[in-house]
Every structure is written in C-alpha cells, then in structure tokens.
Coordinates of C-alpha atoms in Angstrom, one line a residue:
X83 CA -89.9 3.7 11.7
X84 CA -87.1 5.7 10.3
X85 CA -85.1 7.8 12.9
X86 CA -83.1 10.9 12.2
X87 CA -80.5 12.3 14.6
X88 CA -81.2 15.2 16.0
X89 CA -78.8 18.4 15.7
X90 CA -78.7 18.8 19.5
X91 CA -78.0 15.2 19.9
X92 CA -79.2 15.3 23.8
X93 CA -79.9 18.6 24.2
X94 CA -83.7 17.9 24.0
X95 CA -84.5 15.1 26.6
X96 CA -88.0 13.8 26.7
X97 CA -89.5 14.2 29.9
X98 CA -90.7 10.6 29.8
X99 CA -89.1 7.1 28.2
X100 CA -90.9 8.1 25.1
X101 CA -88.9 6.8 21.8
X102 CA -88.9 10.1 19.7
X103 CA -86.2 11.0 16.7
X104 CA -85.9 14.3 19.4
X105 CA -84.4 12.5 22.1
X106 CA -81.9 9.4 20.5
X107 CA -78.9 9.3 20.8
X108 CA -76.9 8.0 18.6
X109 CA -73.3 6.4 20.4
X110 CA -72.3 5.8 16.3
X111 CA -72.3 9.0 15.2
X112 CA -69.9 11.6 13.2
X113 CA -70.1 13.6 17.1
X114 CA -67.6 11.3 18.7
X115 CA -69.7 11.5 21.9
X116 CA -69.6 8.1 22.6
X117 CA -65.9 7.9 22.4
X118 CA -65.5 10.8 24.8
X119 CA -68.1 10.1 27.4
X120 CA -69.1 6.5 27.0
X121 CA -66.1 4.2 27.1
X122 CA -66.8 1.0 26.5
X123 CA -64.8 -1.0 29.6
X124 CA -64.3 -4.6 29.3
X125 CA -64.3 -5.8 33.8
X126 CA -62.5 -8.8 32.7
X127 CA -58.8 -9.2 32.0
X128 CA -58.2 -11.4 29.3
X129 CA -55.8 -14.5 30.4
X130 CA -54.7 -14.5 27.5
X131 CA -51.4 -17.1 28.5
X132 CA -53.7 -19.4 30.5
X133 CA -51.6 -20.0 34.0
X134 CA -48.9 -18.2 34.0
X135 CA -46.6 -19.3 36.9
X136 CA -44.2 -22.1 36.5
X137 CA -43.8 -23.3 39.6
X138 CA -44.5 -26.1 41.6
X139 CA -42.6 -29.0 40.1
X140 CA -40.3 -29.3 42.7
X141 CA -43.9 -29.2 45.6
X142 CA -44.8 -32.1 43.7
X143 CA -41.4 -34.5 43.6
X144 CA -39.8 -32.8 47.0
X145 CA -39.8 -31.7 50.1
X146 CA -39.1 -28.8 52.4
X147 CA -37.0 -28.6 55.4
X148 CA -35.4 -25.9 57.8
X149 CA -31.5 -25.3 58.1
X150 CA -29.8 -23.3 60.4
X151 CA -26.3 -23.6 58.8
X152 CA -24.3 -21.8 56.1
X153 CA -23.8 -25.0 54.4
X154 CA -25.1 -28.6 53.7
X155 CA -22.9 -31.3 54.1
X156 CA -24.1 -34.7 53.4
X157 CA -22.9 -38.8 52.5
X158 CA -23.4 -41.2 50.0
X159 CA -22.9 -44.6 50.2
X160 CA -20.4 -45.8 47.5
X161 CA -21.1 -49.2 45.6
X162 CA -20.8 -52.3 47.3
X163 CA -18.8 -54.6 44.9
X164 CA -15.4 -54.0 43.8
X165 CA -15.4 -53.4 39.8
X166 CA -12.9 -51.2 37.8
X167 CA -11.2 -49.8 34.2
X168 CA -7.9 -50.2 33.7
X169 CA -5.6 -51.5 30.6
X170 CA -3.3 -54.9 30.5
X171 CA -0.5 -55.8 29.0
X172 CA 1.6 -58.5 27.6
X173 CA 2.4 -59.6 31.1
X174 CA -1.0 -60.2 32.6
X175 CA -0.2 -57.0 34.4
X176 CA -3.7 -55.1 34.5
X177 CA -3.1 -51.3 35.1
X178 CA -6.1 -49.7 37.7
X179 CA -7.4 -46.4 36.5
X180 CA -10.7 -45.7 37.6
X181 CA -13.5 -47.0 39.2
X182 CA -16.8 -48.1 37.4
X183 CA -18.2 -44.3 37.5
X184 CA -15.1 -42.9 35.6
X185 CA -13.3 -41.6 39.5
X186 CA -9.7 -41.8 39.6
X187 CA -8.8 -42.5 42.9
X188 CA -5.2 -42.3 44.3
X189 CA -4.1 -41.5 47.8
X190 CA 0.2 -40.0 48.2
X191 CA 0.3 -41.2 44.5
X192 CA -0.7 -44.6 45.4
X193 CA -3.9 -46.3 43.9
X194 CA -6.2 -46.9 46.6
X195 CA -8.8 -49.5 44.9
X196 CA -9.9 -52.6 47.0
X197 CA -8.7 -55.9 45.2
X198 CA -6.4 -57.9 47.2
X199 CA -3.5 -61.1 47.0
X200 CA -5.6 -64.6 46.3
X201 CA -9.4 -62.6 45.0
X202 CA -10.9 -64.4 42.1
X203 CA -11.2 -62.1 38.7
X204 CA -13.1 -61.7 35.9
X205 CA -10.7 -59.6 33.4
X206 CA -12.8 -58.4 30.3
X207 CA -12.8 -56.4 27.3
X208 CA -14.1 -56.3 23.7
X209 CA -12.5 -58.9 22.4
X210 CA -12.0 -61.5 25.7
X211 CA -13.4 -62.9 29.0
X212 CA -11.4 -64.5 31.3
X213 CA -11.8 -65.6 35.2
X214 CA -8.4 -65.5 37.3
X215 CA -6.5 -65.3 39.9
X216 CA -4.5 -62.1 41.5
X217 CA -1.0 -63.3 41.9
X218 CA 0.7 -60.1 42.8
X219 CA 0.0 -56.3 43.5
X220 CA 1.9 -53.0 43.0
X221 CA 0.2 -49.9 44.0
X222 CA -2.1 -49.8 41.1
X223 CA -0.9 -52.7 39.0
X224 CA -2.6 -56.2 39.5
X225 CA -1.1 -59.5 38.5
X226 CA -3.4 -62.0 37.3
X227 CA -3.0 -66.0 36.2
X228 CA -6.2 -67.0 33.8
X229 CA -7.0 -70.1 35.3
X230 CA -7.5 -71.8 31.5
X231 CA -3.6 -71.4 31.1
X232 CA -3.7 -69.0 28.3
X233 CA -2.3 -66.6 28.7
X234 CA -4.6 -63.2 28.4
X235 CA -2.1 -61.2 26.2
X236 CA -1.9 -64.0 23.5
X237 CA -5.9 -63.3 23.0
X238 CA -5.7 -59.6 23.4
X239 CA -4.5 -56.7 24.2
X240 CA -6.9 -53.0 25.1
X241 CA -7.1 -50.3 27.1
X242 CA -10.5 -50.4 27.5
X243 CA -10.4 -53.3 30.3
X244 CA -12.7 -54.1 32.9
X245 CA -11.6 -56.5 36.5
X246 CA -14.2 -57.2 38.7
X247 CA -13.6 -59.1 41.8
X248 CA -16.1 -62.3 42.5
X249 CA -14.9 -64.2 45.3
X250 CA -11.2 -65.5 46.9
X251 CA -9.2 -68.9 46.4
X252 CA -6.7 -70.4 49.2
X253 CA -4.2 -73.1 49.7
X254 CA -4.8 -75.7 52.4
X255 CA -2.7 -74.0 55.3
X256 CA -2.0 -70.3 54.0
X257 CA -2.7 -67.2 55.4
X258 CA -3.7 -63.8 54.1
X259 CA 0.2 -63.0 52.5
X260 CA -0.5 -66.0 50.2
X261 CA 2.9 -67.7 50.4
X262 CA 3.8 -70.4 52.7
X263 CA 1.9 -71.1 56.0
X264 CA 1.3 -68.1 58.0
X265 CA -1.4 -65.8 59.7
X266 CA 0.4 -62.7 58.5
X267 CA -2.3 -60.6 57.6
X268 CA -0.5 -58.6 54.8
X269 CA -3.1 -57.8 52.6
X270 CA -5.0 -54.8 55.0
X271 CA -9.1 -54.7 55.1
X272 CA -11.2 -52.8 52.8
X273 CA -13.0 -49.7 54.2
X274 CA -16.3 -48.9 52.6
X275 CA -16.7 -46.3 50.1
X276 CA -18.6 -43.0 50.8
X277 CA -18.8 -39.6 48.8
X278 CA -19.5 -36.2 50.7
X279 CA -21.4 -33.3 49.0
X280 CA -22.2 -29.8 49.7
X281 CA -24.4 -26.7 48.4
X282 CA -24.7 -23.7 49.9
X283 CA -28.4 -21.3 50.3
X284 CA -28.3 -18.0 48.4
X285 CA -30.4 -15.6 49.4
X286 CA -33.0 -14.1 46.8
X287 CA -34.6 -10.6 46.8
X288 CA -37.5 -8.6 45.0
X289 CA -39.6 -6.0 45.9
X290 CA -42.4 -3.8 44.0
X291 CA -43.7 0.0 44.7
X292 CA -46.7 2.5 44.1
X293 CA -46.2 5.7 45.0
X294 CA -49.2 7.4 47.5
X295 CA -51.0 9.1 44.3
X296 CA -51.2 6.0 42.3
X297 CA -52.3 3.8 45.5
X298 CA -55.2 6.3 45.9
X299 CA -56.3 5.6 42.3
X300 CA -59.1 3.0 42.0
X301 CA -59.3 0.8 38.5
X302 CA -62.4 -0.7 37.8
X303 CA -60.8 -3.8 35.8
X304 CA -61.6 -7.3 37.5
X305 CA -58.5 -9.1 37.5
X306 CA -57.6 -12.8 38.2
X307 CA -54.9 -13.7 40.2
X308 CA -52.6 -17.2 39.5
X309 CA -53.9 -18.2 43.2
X310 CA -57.7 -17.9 41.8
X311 CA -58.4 -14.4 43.7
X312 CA -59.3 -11.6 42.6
X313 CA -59.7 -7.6 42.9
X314 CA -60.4 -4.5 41.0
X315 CA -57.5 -2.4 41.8
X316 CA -54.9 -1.9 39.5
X317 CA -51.5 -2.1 41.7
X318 CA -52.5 -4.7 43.6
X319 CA -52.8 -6.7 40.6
X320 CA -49.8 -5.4 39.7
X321 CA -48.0 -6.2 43.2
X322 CA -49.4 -9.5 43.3
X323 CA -47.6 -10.2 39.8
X324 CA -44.3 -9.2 41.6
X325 CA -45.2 -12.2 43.7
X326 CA -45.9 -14.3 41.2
X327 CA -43.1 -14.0 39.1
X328 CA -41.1 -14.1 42.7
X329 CA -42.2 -17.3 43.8
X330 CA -41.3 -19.0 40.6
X331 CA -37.6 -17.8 40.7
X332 CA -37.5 -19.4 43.9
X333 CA -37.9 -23.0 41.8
X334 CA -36.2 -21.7 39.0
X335 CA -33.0 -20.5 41.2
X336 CA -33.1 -24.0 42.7
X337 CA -33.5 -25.6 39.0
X338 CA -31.0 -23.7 37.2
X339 CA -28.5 -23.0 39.9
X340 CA -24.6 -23.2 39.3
X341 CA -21.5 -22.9 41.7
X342 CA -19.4 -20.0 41.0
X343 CA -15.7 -20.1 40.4
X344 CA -14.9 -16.5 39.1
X345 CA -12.7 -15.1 42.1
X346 CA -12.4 -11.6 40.2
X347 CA -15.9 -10.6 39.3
X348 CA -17.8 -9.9 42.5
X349 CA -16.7 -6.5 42.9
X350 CA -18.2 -5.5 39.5
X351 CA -21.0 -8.1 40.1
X352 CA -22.1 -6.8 43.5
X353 CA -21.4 -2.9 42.3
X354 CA -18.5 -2.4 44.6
X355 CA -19.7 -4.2 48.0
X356 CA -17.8 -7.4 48.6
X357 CA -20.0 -9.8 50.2
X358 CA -18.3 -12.1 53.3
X359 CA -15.7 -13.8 50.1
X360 CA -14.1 -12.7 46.9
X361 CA -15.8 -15.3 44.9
X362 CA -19.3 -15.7 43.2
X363 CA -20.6 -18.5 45.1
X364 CA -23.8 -19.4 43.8
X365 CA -25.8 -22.8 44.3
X366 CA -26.0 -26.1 42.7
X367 CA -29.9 -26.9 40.7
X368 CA -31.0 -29.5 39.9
X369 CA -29.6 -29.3 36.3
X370 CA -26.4 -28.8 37.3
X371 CA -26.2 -31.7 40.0
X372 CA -27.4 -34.1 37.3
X373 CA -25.0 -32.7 34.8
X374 CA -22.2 -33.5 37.3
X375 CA -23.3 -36.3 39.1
X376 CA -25.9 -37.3 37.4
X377 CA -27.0 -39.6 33.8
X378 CA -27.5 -37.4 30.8
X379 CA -29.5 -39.0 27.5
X380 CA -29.5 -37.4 23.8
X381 CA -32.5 -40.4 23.2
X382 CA -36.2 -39.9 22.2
X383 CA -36.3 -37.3 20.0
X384 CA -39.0 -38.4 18.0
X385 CA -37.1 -39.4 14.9
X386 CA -38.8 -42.8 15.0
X387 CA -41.1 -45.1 16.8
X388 CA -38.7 -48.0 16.7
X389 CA -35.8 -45.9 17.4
X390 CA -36.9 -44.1 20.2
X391 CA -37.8 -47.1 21.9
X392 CA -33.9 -48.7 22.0
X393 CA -33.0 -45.7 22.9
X394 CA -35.2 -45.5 25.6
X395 CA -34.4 -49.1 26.2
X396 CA -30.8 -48.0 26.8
X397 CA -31.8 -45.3 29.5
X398 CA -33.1 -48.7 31.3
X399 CA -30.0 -50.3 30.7
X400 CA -28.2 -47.1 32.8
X401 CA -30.7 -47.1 35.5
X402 CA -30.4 -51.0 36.0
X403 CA -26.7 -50.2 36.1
X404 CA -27.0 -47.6 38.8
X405 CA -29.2 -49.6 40.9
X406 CA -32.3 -46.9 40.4
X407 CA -36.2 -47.5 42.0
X408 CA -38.5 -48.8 40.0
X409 CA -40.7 -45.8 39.9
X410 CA -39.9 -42.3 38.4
X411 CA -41.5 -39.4 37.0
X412 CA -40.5 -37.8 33.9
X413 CA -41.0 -34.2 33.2
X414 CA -40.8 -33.3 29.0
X415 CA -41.2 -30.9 26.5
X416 CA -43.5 -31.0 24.4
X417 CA -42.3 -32.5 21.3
X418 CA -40.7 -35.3 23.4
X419 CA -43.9 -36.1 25.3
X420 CA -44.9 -36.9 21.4
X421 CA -42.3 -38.3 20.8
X422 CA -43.0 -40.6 23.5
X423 CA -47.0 -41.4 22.9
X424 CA -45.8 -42.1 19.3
X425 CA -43.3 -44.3 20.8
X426 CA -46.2 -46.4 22.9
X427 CA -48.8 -46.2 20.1
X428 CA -46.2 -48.0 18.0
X429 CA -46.8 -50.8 20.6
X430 CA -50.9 -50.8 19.7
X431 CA -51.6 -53.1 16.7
X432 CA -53.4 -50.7 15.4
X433 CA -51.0 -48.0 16.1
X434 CA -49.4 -48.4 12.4
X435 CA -53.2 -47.5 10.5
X436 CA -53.5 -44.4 13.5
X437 CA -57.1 -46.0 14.4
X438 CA -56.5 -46.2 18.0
X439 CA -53.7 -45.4 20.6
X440 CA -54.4 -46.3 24.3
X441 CA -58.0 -47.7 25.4
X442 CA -60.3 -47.1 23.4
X443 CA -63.0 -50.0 22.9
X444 CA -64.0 -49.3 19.6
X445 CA -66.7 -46.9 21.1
X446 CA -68.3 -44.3 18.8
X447 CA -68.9 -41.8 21.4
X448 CA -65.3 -41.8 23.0
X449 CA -63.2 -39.1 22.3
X450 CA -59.5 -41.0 20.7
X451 CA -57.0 -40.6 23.4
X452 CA -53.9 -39.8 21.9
X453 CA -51.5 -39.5 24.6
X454 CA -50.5 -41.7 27.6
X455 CA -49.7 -40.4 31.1
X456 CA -47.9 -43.7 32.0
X457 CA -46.4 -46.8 31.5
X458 CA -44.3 -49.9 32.5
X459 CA -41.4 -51.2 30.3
X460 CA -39.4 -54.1 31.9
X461 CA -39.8 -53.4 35.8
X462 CA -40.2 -49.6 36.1
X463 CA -42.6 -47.6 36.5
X464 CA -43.2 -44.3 34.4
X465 CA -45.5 -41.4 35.3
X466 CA -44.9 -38.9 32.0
X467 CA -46.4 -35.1 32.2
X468 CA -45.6 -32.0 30.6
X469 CA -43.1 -29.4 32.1
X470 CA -44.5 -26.3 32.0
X471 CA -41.2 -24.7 32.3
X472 CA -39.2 -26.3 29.3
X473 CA -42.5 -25.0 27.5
X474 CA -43.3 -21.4 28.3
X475 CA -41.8 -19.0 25.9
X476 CA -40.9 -16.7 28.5
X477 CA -38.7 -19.5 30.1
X478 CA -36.9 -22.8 28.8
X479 CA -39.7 -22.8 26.0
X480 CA -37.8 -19.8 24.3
X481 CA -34.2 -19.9 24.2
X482 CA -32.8 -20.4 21.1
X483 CA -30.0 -22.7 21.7
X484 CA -31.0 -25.9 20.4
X485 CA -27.7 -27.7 21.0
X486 CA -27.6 -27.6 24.9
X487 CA -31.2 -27.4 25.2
X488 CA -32.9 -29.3 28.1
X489 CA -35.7 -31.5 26.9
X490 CA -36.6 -33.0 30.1
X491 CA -35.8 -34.4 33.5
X492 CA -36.6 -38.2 34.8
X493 CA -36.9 -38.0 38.6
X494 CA -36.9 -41.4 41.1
X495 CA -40.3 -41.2 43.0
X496 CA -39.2 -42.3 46.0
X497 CA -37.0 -41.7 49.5
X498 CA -33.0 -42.2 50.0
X499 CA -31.1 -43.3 52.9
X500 CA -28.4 -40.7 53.7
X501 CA -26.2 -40.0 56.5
X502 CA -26.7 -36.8 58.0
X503 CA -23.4 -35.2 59.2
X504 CA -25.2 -32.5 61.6
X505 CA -27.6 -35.0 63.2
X506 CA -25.6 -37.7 63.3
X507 CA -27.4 -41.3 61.9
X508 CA -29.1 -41.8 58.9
X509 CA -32.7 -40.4 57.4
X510 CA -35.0 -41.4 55.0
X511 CA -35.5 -38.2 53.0
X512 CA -37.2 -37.6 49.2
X513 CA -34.2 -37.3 46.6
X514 CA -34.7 -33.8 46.4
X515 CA -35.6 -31.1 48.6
X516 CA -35.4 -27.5 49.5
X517 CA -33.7 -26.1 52.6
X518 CA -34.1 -22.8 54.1
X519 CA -32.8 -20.7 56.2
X520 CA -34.5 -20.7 59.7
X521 CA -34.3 -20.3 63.4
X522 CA -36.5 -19.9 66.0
X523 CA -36.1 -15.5 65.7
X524 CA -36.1 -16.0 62.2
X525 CA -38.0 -17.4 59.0
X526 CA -36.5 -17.1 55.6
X527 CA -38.8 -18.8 53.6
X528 CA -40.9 -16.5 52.3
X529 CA -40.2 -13.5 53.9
X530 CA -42.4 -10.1 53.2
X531 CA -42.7 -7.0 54.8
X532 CA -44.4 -3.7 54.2
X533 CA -41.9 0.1 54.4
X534 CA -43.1 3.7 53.2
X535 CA -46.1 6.1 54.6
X536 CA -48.3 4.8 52.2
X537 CA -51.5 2.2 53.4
X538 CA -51.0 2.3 57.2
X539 CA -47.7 2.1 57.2
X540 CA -45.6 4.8 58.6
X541 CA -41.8 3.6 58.9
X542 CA -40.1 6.3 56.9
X543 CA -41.1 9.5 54.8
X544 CA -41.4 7.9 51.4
X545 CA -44.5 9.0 49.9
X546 CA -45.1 5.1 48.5
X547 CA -45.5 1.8 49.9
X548 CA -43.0 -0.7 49.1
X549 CA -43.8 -5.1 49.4
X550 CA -40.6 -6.3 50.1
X551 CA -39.5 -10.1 49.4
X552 CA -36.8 -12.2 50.6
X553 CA -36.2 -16.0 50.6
X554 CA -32.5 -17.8 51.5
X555 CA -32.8 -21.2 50.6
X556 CA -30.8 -24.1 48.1
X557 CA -31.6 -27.6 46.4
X558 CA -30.3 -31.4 48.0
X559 CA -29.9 -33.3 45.3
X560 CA -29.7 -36.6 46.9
X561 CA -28.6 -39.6 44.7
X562 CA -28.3 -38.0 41.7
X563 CA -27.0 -41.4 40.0
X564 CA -30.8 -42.2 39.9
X565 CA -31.3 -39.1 37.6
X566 CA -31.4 -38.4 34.0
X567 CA -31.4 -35.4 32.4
X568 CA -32.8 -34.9 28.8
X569 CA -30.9 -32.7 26.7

C-alpha cells in the first residue's frame, strides 16, 4: 500500500499497533526528527589500528629483577687468546695498537698487551703470512724472527697488521729472560682481561585526570581495552589509555635510552629545579648499548635474493668471530622480514617460477605460505618475527629519517655468565633484563595511586580524581658483542 506522512508526524498515535498512514513515522523525513531525537549510536568502538600497544618485546627475550642501588655495576670476561692490530716495519719491529675489538690499551703511557720474550707468532696482513718468534719487547713494540729466514719487510710492508700469539719455543737450559741459563723470571704473568659496565634507573612519570562533573557523566559507548576488558564509561576508557601508552614507554625508555653528557642544560631541562647533579644523566637502551658495544649491519635490504644472502652470510662470519650462541631471535621491519622470506624462497627450487615457498606439498586446498618464521644457516638457529615497534606509524614505523633508521635487532636466546659486583660470584642471567627499583617499604615497578575528592577518594580538595603513575627502572645489556643491530 502506498503511505503518506502525516502533517502531525506523531501527534496522532493509534491506540493499538495498527499500521495506518495516521500514525508512521517517518525517521527520513524533511522534519529532521530523527536527527534530533533518535540518534543513531554505534555500542562499539571501532579498533580501527588493531592492537595498539607496542610493548612486550623485551617480556619475551628478558627478564625482570629488583635493585636497590643507584647504579648497576657489572663484569665481562675479556677474550681468552692474545690477538692484536698493529703496523711493522722494515725491522721486523711490529708496533701494538689495539686489541682485536678496535681498544687501545695503555697503562702510564706504556702498552699493556700480553705477548711475551720466546711466544710463537703468527704476523699477518693483506699481502703476507708468516709464523715467528718474539725476540725482543719495548713497551709496545715487538721484535719478531720469521722462522723461514726471510725477512718480513722484504715481502711487505702495512699498517693494517695482525700478531696473534699460538704457543712458546725454549732453549734446552733457559729460563723465562730468554738468554743464557737462568730462572729469572723477567717476562711478568698475564692477568685476565675483564670490562666493567654501568647504567643507571631513571625514574618515569605520567598521570591522567577527570574532573568530578565529567566523572559523574555516564557514555553508553562499549569500548575495548588492549588487556581484552571492557566498559561503557567514557574516562575510564580514556584513563586506561593513559596506561596503555604508559606501560609502553616503560619498553620504549629502556629501548631507546641514551646517557647524557650535556652538563649545562638541566636547569632549562628540569624548569629551574636541579635534580641531585648538574648533568642530564639519562640511561643506556638497548639501541644504544649495541651501537656502542655492540655489531651493527647495513645487510638485507632486499635488493636481491643472492645478495642478501652473503650479506647475511657475513653477519655469521661476525657472530662466529665473537663467539655468539647458536640461537637468536631477530626482530624486523617489515620490508626486511620480505626481504628475508625472499631471501629463503630463493633457496626453493621452485622459488625462481614463485610456485611455492616453504612447505607446501603440492596440495590444492593449502593456502601458499609465503613467509618463514625460522631457519638454520650453517649452525645457528633463527626465530624471525615482526617488530611491532619499528612498524607502527606512531613510533619507529614513522620517522622520516631513512639514513639512521633502525630496521631491526638480532637478539642471542639464551643466558650469560656475569660476575656480579654486589653479590659477589657469578650468575647465569638472560642477556638482557630490566631492573627496578625496590625495597622491602617500597615498589617502583609499576607504581599507581589515586589523589583528588573525586570516586572515594578524599586526600585533598581538588574537585577531580587524578591516576598517578610512576616506574624507576633501566636496561642490562649483558654481552652485547652477541648483538646486532639493523640499521
């Protein structure tokens, strides 16, 4: 039937559900009344960004442990073998400059390396190879005698020279000074090699407030939280947001951390109120630790299959070279996790014709896998997934600098042996992992606390009620030779 509106809209209700032109309403019509008295309310908040939050990489690769301290102090062993760079010259004279690892060492202007009267050589470079004997020392200057005869500066001379020591050669009846028979012992011992690191906790702050009249307001809107709870008032969807967001600066702070060294800007930076020093102190992340002490790579970028793979084949080469575990995690961007699965399809005979990456048996009704979560190459292990946080574009995923940009992290899945300075005797302990502050009258791990006269709480006459948060806590970076940073 055909159905005119009526000029009184609803003014004229039937006193029954009857269907009469009388008594419809139309919500469409040129009267707006739908739009004044009918809203039209969505209960569900659209996630539009999926999962939000960014953190728990560093739940997944570390740990957690309590400090009590103002600082961390801990060791690492040094390497076992005696290996450095140095130059030679015409006299067979090699010059000591620096360890293996690029550390210049001297101690009241003396060198301070470990190779000694009588040790057995090997003295190399880019052009030579020779095995000899030290003859002589002079603080940092070693005398060697090839044992073929020739002498080394009539194959070659370079800067860029290499002595490692491989054993000792005596005479029948000599002592330690190398020259006639005697038990002189003029050559000293070697002490072993350790390096001592530090990073201090900085203590992190955030809070978020609704005044009494908006507390008392009640929204209708169903909202999700990143935990998977939810609610249907609007500021506590808004505070638990503040949470959010403050729980993953507490892994970003520990990811992106840097030392200070500015003596002259706290003043400024603090707005007037010196705090305990006259320096920005900050905390070492993990970026920065690797950056320091750490391997970077500028390999895998996707350019090609083969390519990628020597170049991945070199960040082997470096691990093998710093004595790393055989199983790590990598955390990547997105376009080098492709990079990578392009790398391994490459690998699949049929990766060239793009009919199959992975296993995939051929099966009709099996989705094509196109990615790979892991894989071995020579004896290590890799466990690949995507970082969330080199991704988001309100994070890594969208800074423009594409020079220093960090394209992922490659982490050792495993524990360390370190010596701890405050207890006294060596732990096994994950490479990385968060300390906070705590005692046994206080927590500072996640700390939260409720002020204002708003909800209960009565501790001062501000008409609001104010979530306070507070965490003091830094990042170990233990063995940080076993890292490599993508940029």
């Amino acid at each position: 039937m055909a159905i005119t509106n009526g000029p009184l809209l609803n003014s004229v209700p039937a006193p029954v559900q009857q269907a009469l032109t009388s008594n419809y309403l139309d919500l469409n019509g040129s009267g707006g009344w739908a739009q004044q008295y009918v809203p039209d309310l969505m209960e569900k908040e659209a996630e539009v960004f999926g999962q939000r939050t960014i953190s728990g990489f560093l739940a997944q690769v570390g740990a957690e442990e309590s400090m009590t301290a103002d600082q961390v102090i801990w060791s690492e062993q040094g390497r076992l073998h005696l290996s450095y760079k140095g130059d030679i010259d015409a006299e067979n004279v090699v010059t000591i400059q620096s360890d293996m690892d690029g550390n210049g060492f001297t101690e009241g202007g003396i060198s301070t390396h470990g190779i000694r009267l009588n040790d057995t050589v090997i003295v190399a470079n880019a052009n030579v190879t020779v095995k000899c004997l030290v003859t002589a020392i002079s603080a940092g200057d070693v005398t060697v005698a090839p044992y073929d005869g020739v002498a080394i500066a009539a194959l070659t001379t370079n800067s860029a020279t290499t002595i490692m020591v491989y054993g000792s050669e005596y005479a029948k009846g000599t002592g330690y000074n190398a020259a006639a028979a005697t038990t002189v012992e003029s050559r000293g011992a070697n002490e072993p090699d350790f390096k001592t690191f530090s990073n201090k906790p900085i203590i992190l702050k955030d809070y978020y407030e609704v005044s009494g009249s908006d507390a008392s307001r009640i929204g209708w809107v169903e909202v999700a939280a990143e935990d998977g709870q939810s609610g249907y008032l609007w500021y506590l969807k808004a505070e638990a947001d503040t949470r959010a967001r403050f729980n993953d600066y507490l892994e970003m702070a520990m990811i992106e951390g840097v030392k200070g060294s500015n003596t002259n800007a706290v003043d400024t930076f603090l707005g007037g109120v010196v705090a305990g020093n006259d320096e920005l102190v900050g905390t070492e992340g993990l970026f920065a630790a690797i950056e320091s002490r750490g391997n970077l790579t500028s390999g895998v970028t996707g350019v090609n299959a083969a390519t990628d793979l020597a170049e991945f084949d070199a960040i082997l080469a470096e691990f093998d070279k710093q004595g790393a575990i055989e199983e790590n995690m990598m955390f990547v961007n997105r376009a080098t996790s492709l990079a990578m699965d392009d790398m391994l399809a490459s690998m699949n005979s049929y990766g060239a014709g793009g009919t199959s990456y992975g296993v995939f048996d051929n099966n009709e009704n099996m989705a094509l896998n196109l990615g790979f979560s892991g894989f071995r190459r020579g004896s290590y292990d890799f466990y690949k997934s995507d970082f969330k946080y080199l991704n988001d574009k309100g994070t890594r995923g969208g800074l423009i600098d594409t020079v220093n940009a960090i394209r992922g992290v490659i982490v050792p899945a495993g524990v360390s042996s370190v010596y701890d300075q405050q207890l006294g005797r060596n732990l096994k302990r994950p490479f990385l992992h968060v300390r906070y502050r705590a005692s046994q009258m206080e927590d500072r791990k996640m700390k939260t606390w409720v002020t204002g006269s708003v909800g209960g709480q009565f501790t001062s006459d501000l008409d609001a009620m104010e979530m306070h948060y507070l965490s003091e806590r830094c990042l170990i970076v233990q063995g940080a030779n076993n890292f490599m940073l993508m940029k």
